[in-house]
CSV table of N, CA, C and O in Angstrom, one decimal:
chain,number,residue,atom,x,y,z
A,3,UNK,N,123.2,147.6,110.3
A,3,UNK,CA,123.7,148.7,109.5
A,3,UNK,C,125.2,148.8,109.6
A,3,UNK,O,125.8,149.1,108.5
A,4,UNK,N,125.7,148.5,110.7
A,4,UNK,CA,127.2,148.5,110.8
A,4,UNK,C,127.8,147.5,110.0
A,4,UNK,O,128.9,147.7,109.3
A,5,UNK,N,127.2,146.3,109.9
A,5,UNK,CA,127.7,145.2,109.1
A,5,UNK,C,127.7,145.6,107.6
A,5,UNK,O,128.6,145.4,106.9
A,6,UNK,N,126.6,146.3,107.2
A,6,UNK,CA,126.5,146.8,105.8
A,6,UNK,C,127.6,147.8,105.5
A,6,UNK,O,128.1,147.9,104.4
A,7,UNK,N,127.9,148.7,106.5
A,7,UNK,CA,128.9,149.7,106.2
A,7,UNK,C,130.3,149.1,106.0
A,7,UNK,O,131.1,149.7,105.4
A,8,UNK,N,130.6,148.0,106.7
A,8,UNK,CA,131.9,147.4,106.6
A,8,UNK,C,132.1,146.6,105.3
A,8,UNK,O,133.2,146.2,104.9
A,9,UNK,N,131.0,146.4,104.6
A,9,UNK,CA,131.1,145.7,103.3
A,9,UNK,C,131.4,146.7,102.2
A,9,UNK,O,130.5,147.3,101.5
A,10,UNK,N,132.6,147.0,102.0
A,10,UNK,CA,133.0,148.1,101.1
A,10,UNK,C,132.7,147.8,99.6
A,10,UNK,O,132.7,148.7,98.8
A,11,UNK,N,132.5,146.6,99.3
A,11,UNK,CA,132.2,146.2,97.9
A,11,UNK,C,130.8,146.7,97.5
A,11,UNK,O,130.6,147.0,96.3
A,12,UNK,N,129.9,146.7,98.5
A,12,UNK,CA,128.5,147.1,98.2
A,12,UNK,C,128.1,148.4,98.8
A,12,UNK,O,127.0,148.6,99.2
A,13,UNK,N,129.1,149.3,99.1
A,13,UNK,CA,128.7,150.5,99.8
A,13,UNK,C,127.8,151.4,99.0
A,13,UNK,O,127.0,152.2,99.5
A,14,UNK,N,127.8,151.3,97.7
A,14,UNK,CA,126.9,152.1,96.8
A,14,UNK,C,125.5,151.6,96.9
A,14,UNK,O,124.6,152.3,96.6
A,15,UNK,N,125.3,150.3,97.3
A,15,UNK,CA,124.0,149.8,97.4
A,15,UNK,C,123.4,149.8,98.8
A,15,UNK,O,122.6,149.0,99.2
A,16,UNK,N,123.9,150.8,99.6
A,16,UNK,CA,123.5,150.9,101.0
A,16,UNK,C,122.0,151.3,101.1
A,16,UNK,O,121.5,152.2,100.4
A,17,UNK,N,121.2,150.6,101.8
A,17,UNK,CA,119.8,150.9,102.1
A,17,UNK,C,119.7,151.1,103.6
A,17,UNK,O,120.2,150.3,104.4
A,18,UNK,N,118.9,152.1,104.0
A,18,UNK,CA,118.8,152.4,105.4
A,18,UNK,C,117.5,151.7,106.0
A,18,UNK,O,116.9,152.3,106.9
A,19,UNK,N,117.2,150.6,105.5
A,19,UNK,CA,116.0,149.9,106.1
A,19,UNK,C,116.2,149.3,107.5
A,19,UNK,O,115.2,148.9,108.1
A,20,UNK,N,117.4,149.4,108.0
A,20,UNK,CA,117.7,148.9,109.3
A,20,UNK,C,117.0,149.8,110.3
A,20,UNK,O,116.7,149.4,111.5
A,21,UNK,N,116.8,151.1,110.0
A,21,UNK,CA,116.1,152.0,110.9
A,21,UNK,C,114.7,151.5,111.2
A,21,UNK,O,114.3,151.7,112.3
A,22,UNK,N,114.1,150.9,110.3
A,22,UNK,CA,112.7,150.4,110.5
A,22,UNK,C,112.6,149.4,111.6
A,22,UNK,O,111.7,149.5,112.4
A,23,UNK,N,113.7,148.6,111.7
A,23,UNK,CA,113.7,147.5,112.8
A,23,UNK,C,113.7,148.2,114.2
A,23,UNK,O,112.8,147.9,115.0
A,24,UNK,N,114.7,149.0,114.4
A,24,UNK,CA,114.7,149.6,115.8
A,24,UNK,C,113.7,150.6,116.1
A,24,UNK,O,113.2,150.8,117.2
A,25,UNK,N,113.2,151.4,115.0
A,25,UNK,CA,112.1,152.3,115.2
A,25,UNK,C,110.8,151.5,115.6
A,25,UNK,O,110.0,152.0,116.4
A,26,UNK,N,110.6,150.4,114.9
A,26,UNK,CA,109.4,149.5,115.3
A,26,UNK,C,109.5,149.1,116.7
A,26,UNK,O,108.5,149.1,117.4
A,27,UNK,N,110.6,148.6,117.2
A,27,UNK,CA,110.7,148.1,118.5
A,27,UNK,C,110.5,149.3,119.5
A,27,UNK,O,109.8,149.1,120.5
A,28,UNK,N,111.1,150.4,119.2
A,28,UNK,CA,110.9,151.6,120.1
A,28,UNK,C,109.4,152.0,120.2
A,28,UNK,O,108.8,152.3,121.2
A,29,UNK,N,108.7,152.0,119.0
A,29,UNK,CA,107.3,152.4,118.9
A,29,UNK,C,106.5,151.4,119.7
A,29,UNK,O,105.5,151.7,120.4
A,30,UNK,N,106.7,150.1,119.6
A,30,UNK,CA,106.0,149.0,120.3
A,30,UNK,C,106.2,149.2,121.8
A,30,UNK,O,105.2,149.2,122.5
A,31,UNK,N,107.4,149.4,122.2
A,31,UNK,CA,107.7,149.5,123.7
A,31,UNK,C,107.0,150.8,124.2
A,31,UNK,O,106.6,150.8,125.4
A,32,UNK,N,107.0,151.9,123.4
A,32,UNK,CA,106.4,153.1,123.9
A,32,UNK,C,104.9,152.9,124.0
A,32,UNK,O,104.3,153.4,125.0
A,33,UNK,N,104.3,152.2,123.0
A,33,UNK,CA,102.8,152.0,123.1
A,33,UNK,C,102.5,151.1,124.3
A,33,UNK,O,101.5,151.4,125.0
A,34,UNK,N,103.3,150.2,124.7
A,34,UNK,CA,103.1,149.3,125.8
A,34,UNK,C,103.3,150.2,127.1
A,34,UNK,O,102.5,150.1,128.1
A,35,UNK,N,104.3,151.1,127.1
A,35,UNK,CA,104.4,152.0,128.3
A,35,UNK,C,103.3,152.9,128.5
A,35,UNK,O,102.8,153.1,129.6
A,36,UNK,N,102.7,153.4,127.4
A,36,UNK,CA,101.6,154.3,127.5
A,36,UNK,C,100.4,153.5,128.0
A,36,UNK,O,99.6,154.0,128.8
A,37,UNK,N,100.2,152.3,127.5
A,37,UNK,CA,99.1,151.5,128.0
A,37,UNK,C,99.2,151.2,129.5
A,37,UNK,O,98.2,151.3,130.2
A,38,UNK,N,100.4,150.9,130.0
A,38,UNK,CA,100.6,150.7,131.4
A,38,UNK,C,100.4,152.0,132.2
A,38,UNK,O,99.9,151.9,133.4
A,39,UNK,N,100.8,153.1,131.7
A,39,UNK,CA,100.6,154.4,132.4
A,39,UNK,C,99.1,154.7,132.5
A,39,UNK,O,98.7,155.2,133.5
A,40,UNK,N,98.4,154.4,131.4
A,40,UNK,CA,96.9,154.7,131.4
A,40,UNK,C,96.2,153.8,132.4
A,40,UNK,O,95.2,154.2,133.0
A,41,UNK,N,96.7,152.6,132.6
A,41,UNK,CA,96.0,151.6,133.4
A,41,UNK,C,96.2,152.0,134.9
A,41,UNK,O,95.5,151.4,135.8
A,42,UNK,N,97.2,152.8,135.2
A,42,UNK,CA,97.4,153.1,136.6
A,42,UNK,C,96.3,154.1,137.2
A,42,UNK,O,95.7,154.8,136.4
A,43,UNK,N,96.1,154.0,138.5
A,43,UNK,CA,95.1,154.9,139.1
A,43,UNK,C,95.5,156.3,139.1
A,43,UNK,O,94.8,157.2,138.7
A,44,UNK,N,96.8,156.6,139.4
A,44,UNK,CA,97.3,157.9,139.4
A,44,UNK,C,98.3,158.0,138.3
A,44,UNK,O,99.3,157.4,138.3
A,45,UNK,N,98.0,158.9,137.3
A,45,UNK,CA,98.8,159.0,136.1
A,45,UNK,C,99.8,160.2,136.3
A,45,UNK,O,99.4,161.3,136.7
A,46,UNK,N,101.1,160.0,136.1
A,46,UNK,CA,102.0,161.0,136.1
A,46,UNK,C,102.1,161.6,134.7
A,46,UNK,O,102.5,161.0,133.7
A,47,UNK,N,101.7,162.9,134.6
A,47,UNK,CA,101.5,163.5,133.3
A,47,UNK,C,102.9,163.7,132.6
A,47,UNK,O,103.0,163.7,131.4
A,48,UNK,N,104.0,163.8,133.4
A,48,UNK,CA,105.3,164.0,132.8
A,48,UNK,C,105.8,162.7,132.1
A,48,UNK,O,106.4,162.8,131.0
A,49,UNK,N,105.5,161.6,132.7
A,49,UNK,CA,105.8,160.3,132.1
A,49,UNK,C,105.0,160.2,130.8
A,49,UNK,O,105.6,159.7,129.8
A,50,UNK,N,103.8,160.6,130.8
A,50,UNK,CA,103.0,160.5,129.6
A,50,UNK,C,103.5,161.5,128.5
A,50,UNK,O,103.5,161.1,127.3
A,51,UNK,N,103.9,162.7,128.9
A,51,UNK,CA,104.5,163.6,127.9
A,51,UNK,C,105.7,163.0,127.3
A,51,UNK,O,105.9,163.2,126.1
A,52,UNK,N,106.6,162.4,128.1
A,52,UNK,CA,107.8,161.8,127.5
A,52,UNK,C,107.4,160.7,126.6
A,52,UNK,O,108.0,160.6,125.5
A,53,UNK,N,106.5,159.9,126.9
A,53,UNK,CA,106.1,158.8,126.0
A,53,UNK,C,105.5,159.3,124.7
A,53,UNK,O,105.8,158.8,123.6
A,54,UNK,N,104.7,160.3,124.8
A,54,UNK,CA,104.2,160.9,123.5
A,54,UNK,C,105.2,161.6,122.7
A,54,UNK,O,105.2,161.6,121.5
A,55,UNK,N,106.2,162.2,123.4
A,55,UNK,CA,107.4,162.7,122.6
A,55,UNK,C,108.2,161.7,121.9
A,55,UNK,O,108.6,161.8,120.7
A,56,UNK,N,108.4,160.6,122.6
A,56,UNK,CA,109.1,159.4,122.0
A,56,UNK,C,108.3,158.9,120.8
A,56,UNK,O,108.8,158.6,119.7
A,57,UNK,N,107.0,158.8,121.0
A,57,UNK,CA,106.1,158.3,120.0
A,57,UNK,C,106.1,159.2,118.8
A,57,UNK,O,106.1,158.7,117.6
A,58,UNK,N,106.1,160.5,119.0
A,58,UNK,CA,106.0,161.4,117.9
A,58,UNK,C,107.3,161.4,117.1
A,58,UNK,O,107.3,161.3,115.8
A,59,UNK,N,108.5,161.4,117.8
A,59,UNK,CA,109.7,161.5,117.0
A,59,UNK,C,110.0,160.2,116.3
A,59,UNK,O,110.4,160.1,115.1
A,60,UNK,N,109.9,159.1,117.0
A,60,UNK,CA,110.2,157.8,116.4
A,60,UNK,C,109.2,157.3,115.4
A,60,UNK,O,109.5,156.6,114.4
A,61,UNK,N,107.9,157.8,115.5
A,61,UNK,CA,106.9,157.6,114.4
A,61,UNK,C,107.3,158.3,113.2
A,61,UNK,O,107.2,157.8,112.1
A,62,UNK,N,107.8,159.6,113.3
A,62,UNK,CA,108.2,160.3,112.1
A,62,UNK,C,109.5,159.7,111.6
A,62,UNK,O,109.7,159.6,110.4
A,63,UNK,N,110.4,159.3,112.4
A,63,UNK,CA,111.6,158.6,112.0
A,63,UNK,C,111.3,157.3,111.3
A,63,UNK,O,112.0,157.0,110.3
A,64,UNK,N,110.3,156.6,111.7
A,64,UNK,CA,109.9,155.3,111.1
A,64,UNK,C,109.4,155.6,109.6
A,64,UNK,O,109.8,154.9,108.7
A,65,UNK,N,108.6,156.7,109.5
A,65,UNK,CA,108.1,157.0,108.2
A,65,UNK,C,109.3,157.5,107.3
A,65,UNK,O,109.3,157.2,106.0
A,66,UNK,N,110.3,158.2,107.8
A,66,UNK,CA,111.4,158.6,107.0
A,66,UNK,C,112.2,157.4,106.6
A,66,UNK,O,112.7,157.3,105.5
A,67,UNK,N,112.4,156.5,107.5
A,67,UNK,CA,113.2,155.3,107.2
A,67,UNK,C,112.5,154.4,106.1
A,67,UNK,O,113.1,153.8,105.3
A,68,UNK,N,111.1,154.4,106.2
A,68,UNK,CA,110.4,153.6,105.3
A,68,UNK,C,110.4,154.1,103.9
A,68,UNK,O,110.4,153.4,102.9
A,69,UNK,N,110.6,155.4,103.8
A,69,UNK,CA,110.6,156.1,102.4
A,69,UNK,C,112.0,156.6,102.1
A,69,UNK,O,112.2,157.5,101.3
A,70,UNK,N,113.0,155.9,102.7
A,70,UNK,CA,114.4,156.4,102.5
A,70,UNK,C,114.9,156.4,101.0
A,70,UNK,O,115.6,157.3,100.6
A,71,UNK,N,114.5,155.4,100.3
A,71,UNK,CA,114.9,155.4,98.9
A,71,UNK,C,114.4,156.6,98.1
A,71,UNK,O,115.1,157.2,97.3
A,72,UNK,N,113.1,157.0,98.4
A,72,UNK,CA,112.6,158.2,97.7
A,72,UNK,C,113.3,159.5,98.2
A,72,UNK,O,113.6,160.4,97.4
A,73,UNK,N,113.6,159.5,99.5
A,73,UNK,CA,114.2,160.7,100.1
A,73,UNK,C,115.6,160.9,99.5
A,73,UNK,O,116.1,162.0,99.2
A,74,UNK,N,116.4,159.8,99.3
A,74,UNK,CA,117.7,159.9,98.7
A,74,UNK,C,117.7,160.4,97.3
A,74,UNK,O,118.5,161.2,96.9
A,75,UNK,N,116.7,159.9,96.5
A,75,UNK,CA,116.6,160.2,95.1
A,75,UNK,C,115.5,161.2,94.8
A,75,UNK,O,115.3,161.5,93.6
A,76,UNK,N,114.9,161.8,95.8
A,76,UNK,CA,113.8,162.7,95.5
A,76,UNK,C,114.2,164.1,95.2
A,76,UNK,O,115.4,164.5,95.2
A,77,UNK,N,113.3,165.0,94.9
A,77,UNK,CA,113.5,166.4,94.6
A,77,UNK,C,114.0,167.1,95.9
A,77,UNK,O,113.6,166.8,97.0
A,78,UNK,N,115.0,168.0,95.7
A,78,UNK,CA,115.6,168.7,96.8
A,78,UNK,C,114.6,169.5,97.7
A,78,UNK,O,114.7,169.5,98.9
A,79,UNK,N,113.6,170.1,97.0
A,79,UNK,CA,112.7,171.0,97.8
A,79,UNK,C,111.8,170.1,98.7
A,79,UNK,O,111.6,170.5,99.9
A,80,UNK,N,111.4,169.0,98.3
A,80,UNK,CA,110.5,168.1,99.1
A,80,UNK,C,111.4,167.5,100.2
A,80,UNK,O,110.9,167.4,101.4
A,81,UNK,N,112.5,167.0,99.9
A,81,UNK,CA,113.4,166.3,100.9
A,81,UNK,C,113.8,167.3,101.9
A,81,UNK,O,113.9,167.0,103.1
A,82,UNK,N,114.1,168.6,101.6
A,82,UNK,CA,114.5,169.5,102.6
A,82,UNK,C,113.4,169.8,103.6
A,82,UNK,O,113.7,170.0,104.8
A,83,UNK,N,112.1,169.8,103.1
A,83,UNK,CA,111.0,170.0,104.0
A,83,UNK,C,110.9,168.8,104.9
A,83,UNK,O,110.5,169.0,106.1
A,84,UNK,N,111.1,167.6,104.5
A,84,UNK,CA,111.0,166.4,105.3
A,84,UNK,C,112.0,166.5,106.4
A,84,UNK,O,111.7,166.3,107.6
A,85,UNK,N,113.3,166.9,106.1
A,85,UNK,CA,114.3,166.9,107.1
A,85,UNK,C,114.2,168.1,108.0
A,85,UNK,O,114.6,168.1,109.2
A,86,UNK,N,113.6,169.2,107.5
A,86,UNK,CA,113.3,170.3,108.4
A,86,UNK,C,112.3,170.0,109.4
A,86,UNK,O,112.4,170.3,110.6
A,87,UNK,N,111.2,169.3,109.0
A,87,UNK,CA,110.2,168.8,109.9
A,87,UNK,C,110.8,167.8,110.9
A,87,UNK,O,110.5,167.9,112.1
A,88,UNK,N,111.7,166.9,110.4
A,88,UNK,CA,112.3,166.0,111.3
A,88,UNK,C,113.2,166.7,112.4
A,88,UNK,O,113.2,166.3,113.6
A,89,UNK,N,113.9,167.7,112.0
A,89,UNK,CA,114.7,168.5,112.9
A,89,UNK,C,113.9,169.2,114.0
A,89,UNK,O,114.2,169.3,115.1
A,90,UNK,N,112.7,169.8,113.5
A,90,UNK,CA,111.9,170.5,114.5
A,90,UNK,C,111.3,169.5,115.5
A,90,UNK,O,111.2,169.8,116.7
A,91,UNK,N,110.8,168.3,115.0
A,91,UNK,CA,110.3,167.3,115.9
A,91,UNK,C,111.4,166.8,116.9
A,91,UNK,O,111.1,166.6,118.0
A,92,UNK,N,112.6,166.7,116.4
A,92,UNK,CA,113.7,166.2,117.2
A,92,UNK,C,114.0,167.3,118.3
A,92,UNK,O,114.2,166.9,119.5
A,93,UNK,N,113.9,168.6,117.9
A,93,UNK,CA,114.1,169.6,118.9
A,93,UNK,C,113.1,169.6,120.0
A,93,UNK,O,113.4,169.6,121.2
A,94,UNK,N,111.8,169.4,119.6
A,94,UNK,CA,110.7,169.3,120.6
A,94,UNK,C,110.8,168.1,121.4
A,94,UNK,O,110.5,168.0,122.6
A,95,UNK,N,111.3,167.0,120.8
A,95,UNK,CA,111.5,165.7,121.6
A,95,UNK,C,112.5,165.9,122.7
A,95,UNK,O,112.3,165.6,123.8
A,96,UNK,N,113.7,166.5,122.4
A,96,UNK,CA,114.7,166.8,123.4
A,96,UNK,C,114.3,167.8,124.4
A,96,UNK,O,114.6,167.6,125.6
A,97,UNK,N,113.5,168.8,124.0
A,97,UNK,CA,113.0,169.8,125.0
A,97,UNK,C,112.0,169.1,126.0
A,97,UNK,O,112.1,169.3,127.2
A,98,UNK,N,111.1,168.3,125.4
A,98,UNK,CA,110.2,167.6,126.3
A,98,UNK,C,110.9,166.6,127.2
A,98,UNK,O,110.6,166.5,128.4
A,99,UNK,N,111.9,165.9,126.7
A,99,UNK,CA,112.6,165.0,127.5
A,99,UNK,C,113.4,165.7,128.6
A,99,UNK,O,113.4,165.2,129.8
A,100,UNK,N,114.0,166.8,128.3
A,100,UNK,CA,114.8,167.5,129.3
A,100,UNK,C,113.9,168.2,130.4
A,100,UNK,O,114.1,168.0,131.6
A,101,UNK,N,112.8,168.8,129.9
A,101,UNK,CA,111.9,169.5,130.9
A,101,UNK,C,111.2,168.5,131.8
A,101,UNK,O,111.2,168.7,133.0
A,102,UNK,N,110.6,167.5,131.2
A,102,UNK,CA,109.9,166.5,132.0
A,102,UNK,C,110.8,165.7,132.9
A,102,UNK,O,110.4,165.4,134.0
A,103,UNK,N,112.0,165.4,132.5
A,103,UNK,CA,112.9,164.7,133.3
A,103,UNK,C,113.3,165.5,134.5
A,103,UNK,O,113.4,165.1,135.6
A,104,UNK,N,113.6,166.8,134.2
A,104,UNK,CA,113.9,167.7,135.3
A,104,UNK,C,112.8,167.9,136.3
A,104,UNK,O,113.0,167.9,137.5
A,105,UNK,N,111.5,167.9,135.8
A,105,UNK,CA,110.4,168.1,136.8
A,105,UNK,C,110.2,166.8,137.6
A,105,UNK,O,109.8,166.8,138.7
A,106,UNK,N,110.4,165.6,136.9
A,106,UNK,CA,110.3,164.4,137.6
A,106,UNK,C,111.3,164.2,138.7
A,106,UNK,O,111.0,163.9,139.9
A,107,UNK,N,112.6,164.6,138.4
A,107,UNK,CA,113.6,164.5,139.4
A,107,UNK,C,113.5,165.5,140.5
A,107,UNK,O,114.0,165.4,141.6
A,108,UNK,N,112.9,166.7,140.1
A,108,UNK,CA,112.8,167.7,141.1
A,108,UNK,C,111.8,167.3,142.2
A,108,UNK,O,111.9,167.7,143.4
A,109,UNK,N,110.8,166.5,141.9
A,109,UNK,CA,109.8,166.0,142.8
A,109,UNK,C,110.4,164.9,143.7
A,109,UNK,O,110.0,164.7,144.8
A,110,UNK,N,111.4,164.2,143.2
A,110,UNK,CA,112.0,163.0,144.0
A,110,UNK,C,112.8,163.5,145.1
A,110,UNK,O,113.3,164.5,145.3
């Protein structure tokens, strides 16, 4: 994405499909982490909450990146609801991350 931004001749043809690549990697690594957490004998529920928070936000972010062309050119009312939902999920993602990290470190 950074390389595309420095190409000033084609800045109007910018596509945000690069989001899909890193969102896919994050989703795959999160699913692997959830699988490893579930296979353990003693499951730490805070680690699981963090993984599901990451999965929820980046799953939504993946779908937004996948439909970016529609979102840029779509109707304002629909697009505003998509970004409102994304901001709410982002808020809960950071709250989950903060609270669960605090509880994990409090036990250590």
